[in-house]
Short mmCIF file of C-alpha atoms in Angstrom, two decimals:
data_model
loop_
_atom_site.label_atom_id
_atom_site.label_comp_id
_atom_site.label_asym_id
_atom_site.label_seq_id
_atom_site.Cartn_x
_atom_site.Cartn_y
_atom_site.Cartn_z
CA MET A 1 30.72 -31.09 14.20
CA ARG A 2 27.79 -31.75 13.31
CA THR A 3 25.69 -29.21 15.47
CA ILE A 4 28.16 -26.24 13.79
CA ALA A 5 27.53 -27.29 10.44
CA ALA A 6 23.51 -27.27 11.22
CA LEU A 7 24.16 -23.73 12.85
CA ALA A 8 25.71 -22.46 10.39
CA ALA A 9 22.98 -23.64 7.84
CA LEU A 10 20.15 -22.46 9.94
CA VAL A 11 21.90 -19.03 9.94
CA MET A 12 22.32 -18.75 5.92
CA LEU A 13 18.28 -19.73 5.95
CA LEU A 14 17.61 -17.08 7.84
CA THR A 15 19.67 -14.60 6.43
CA GLY A 16 18.93 -15.51 3.21
CA LYS A 17 15.47 -15.33 3.55
CA LEU A 18 15.78 -11.67 5.58
CA ALA A 19 16.90 -10.80 2.23
CA VAL A 20 14.18 -11.77 0.12
CA VAL A 21 12.23 -10.06 2.15
CA HIS A 22 14.02 -6.68 2.31
CA ALA A 23 14.45 -7.32 -1.58
CA GLU A 24 10.41 -7.84 -1.75
CA ASP A 25 9.61 -4.90 0.28
CA GLU A 26 12.44 -2.28 -2.15
CA GLY A 27 10.70 -4.54 -5.55
CA ASP A 28 7.12 -3.01 -4.60
CA ARG A 29 8.83 -0.31 -2.84
CA ASP A 30 10.46 1.40 -6.41
CA LYS A 31 7.61 0.68 -8.38
CA ILE A 32 4.87 2.84 -5.84
CA GLN A 33 7.07 5.46 -6.62
CA GLY A 34 5.79 8.05 -9.61
CA SER A 35 2.27 10.10 -8.93
CA TRP A 36 -1.13 8.14 -9.60
CA THR A 37 -4.55 9.46 -10.15
CA VAL A 38 -7.18 7.80 -8.82
CA SER A 39 -9.56 5.89 -11.23
CA THR A 40 -12.68 4.66 -9.01
CA GLY A 41 -13.03 4.95 -5.72
CA GLU A 42 -15.44 2.79 -3.38
CA LYS A 43 -16.75 3.87 0.98
CA ALA A 44 -18.32 0.89 2.48
CA GLY A 45 -19.73 -0.73 -0.38
CA GLN A 46 -20.69 2.24 -2.50
CA LYS A 47 -19.40 3.81 -5.16
CA ALA A 48 -17.56 7.52 -5.88
CA PRO A 49 -18.93 9.65 -7.93
CA ALA A 50 -16.32 9.88 -10.83
CA GLU A 51 -16.95 13.62 -10.73
CA GLY A 52 -15.61 14.01 -6.94
CA LEU A 53 -12.05 12.01 -8.15
CA LYS A 54 -11.16 13.92 -11.10
CA ASP A 55 -8.52 15.56 -9.13
CA VAL A 56 -7.54 13.26 -6.74
CA ARG A 57 -3.67 13.05 -6.92
CA MET A 58 -1.33 10.32 -4.50
CA THR A 59 2.54 10.75 -5.06
CA PHE A 60 4.57 8.09 -3.28
CA THR A 61 8.26 9.63 -2.75
CA GLY A 62 11.30 7.82 -0.97
CA GLY A 63 8.87 6.53 1.91
CA LYS A 64 6.79 9.64 2.26
CA PHE A 65 3.47 10.11 0.24
CA ILE A 66 1.16 13.55 -0.80
CA TRP A 67 -2.83 13.07 -1.17
CA LYS A 68 -3.51 15.99 -2.80
CA THR A 69 -7.48 17.12 -4.25
CA GLY A 70 -7.64 19.90 -5.59
CA GLU A 71 -5.29 22.58 -3.53
CA LYS A 72 -5.51 20.41 -0.31
CA GLU A 73 -3.00 18.44 0.69
CA THR A 74 -2.12 15.86 3.59
CA LYS A 75 1.63 14.45 3.69
CA GLY A 76 3.04 11.26 5.17
CA THR A 77 4.77 8.59 5.09
CA PHE A 78 4.44 4.54 4.12
CA SER A 79 5.57 1.08 4.15
CA LEU A 80 4.44 -2.45 2.30
CA ASP A 81 5.40 -5.50 3.40
CA ALA A 82 5.89 -7.57 0.73
CA THR A 83 5.58 -10.73 2.38
CA LYS A 84 2.44 -10.89 3.52
CA THR A 85 -0.90 -12.40 1.34
CA PRO A 86 -2.27 -9.63 0.40
CA ARG A 87 0.85 -7.19 0.58
CA GLU A 88 -0.07 -4.70 3.45
CA ILE A 89 0.50 -1.42 2.84
CA SER A 90 0.34 0.90 6.10
CA MET A 91 0.24 4.95 5.97
CA SER A 92 0.43 7.70 8.70
CA ALA A 93 -0.29 11.03 8.63
CA GLU A 94 -2.03 13.70 11.15
CA ASP A 95 -1.32 11.65 14.18
CA LYS A 96 -3.37 8.78 12.11
CA THR A 97 -2.53 5.83 10.55
CA LEU A 98 -4.59 3.87 8.15
CA ALA A 99 -4.21 -0.69 7.61
CA GLY A 100 -4.82 -1.28 4.36
CA VAL A 101 -3.89 -4.58 1.58
CA TYR A 102 -1.94 -3.12 -1.91
CA ARG A 103 -1.63 -5.05 -5.34
CA LEU A 104 0.49 -3.60 -8.28
CA GLU A 105 -0.68 -4.35 -11.97
CA GLY A 106 1.57 -3.00 -14.14
CA ASP A 107 0.65 1.22 -14.44
CA GLY A 108 -2.35 0.16 -11.64
CA LEU A 109 -2.71 0.04 -8.61
CA LYS A 110 -5.14 -1.00 -6.22
CA ILE A 111 -5.13 -0.21 -2.13
CA CYS A 112 -8.18 -0.61 0.55
CA VAL A 113 -7.75 0.48 4.15
CA GLY A 114 -9.40 0.51 6.75
CA ILE A 115 -10.40 3.42 8.39
CA GLY A 116 -10.04 2.97 12.43
CA ASP A 117 -11.53 -0.77 12.15
CA ASP A 118 -8.74 -3.56 11.41
CA ARG A 119 -6.32 -3.92 7.88
CA PRO A 120 -8.86 -5.12 5.64
CA THR A 121 -7.82 -8.64 3.94
CA ASP A 122 -9.24 -8.49 0.52
CA PHE A 123 -9.94 -5.63 -2.21
CA ALA A 124 -13.70 -5.01 -2.11
CA THR A 125 -15.90 -2.76 0.82
CA LYS A 126 -19.44 -3.30 2.20
CA ALA A 127 -22.31 -1.46 3.28
CA GLY A 128 -21.27 -0.85 7.28
CA ALA A 129 -17.93 -1.79 7.06
CA LYS A 130 -15.21 1.84 7.61
CA ALA A 131 -13.32 0.31 4.91
CA LEU A 132 -11.91 2.83 1.54
CA LEU A 133 -10.63 0.79 -2.50
CA LEU A 134 -8.91 2.80 -4.13
CA VAL A 135 -8.03 2.10 -8.13
CA LEU A 136 -5.24 4.23 -8.82
CA LYS A 137 -3.38 4.97 -12.37
CA ARG A 138 0.01 5.98 -13.14
CA GLU A 139 -0.04 9.27 -14.20
CA LYS A 140 2.78 9.34 -17.79
CA PRO A 141 5.11 11.92 -17.38
#
């Protein structure tokens, strides 16, 4: 009888944990939805010129994103893993997948992705490293 009770408790614990993980992912997925402008960017330790970022937009809808620079659009899909620290984002477009980390703070979003390298572990880039850091701000309707 104790074995059955222990097994039942384990199943409840595991399924409860899975439900929490799913809820966290869904919570961030809901929060990331909408249009964002890029306020600053950095690649390999070098800040991007502000002039080059003024027409850059990123829009998240469902599990898809659109990266728009002027008139050029790149469409793809994304997934979030809110159970990791820092939280992880994977973005796929044009047969490429970028592995990154993200942080949502109110109307702000930071994304740091590795370009051909491993997933970054923080929100910084270094000279010689193939990483891109974006600081985005939610667009007001």
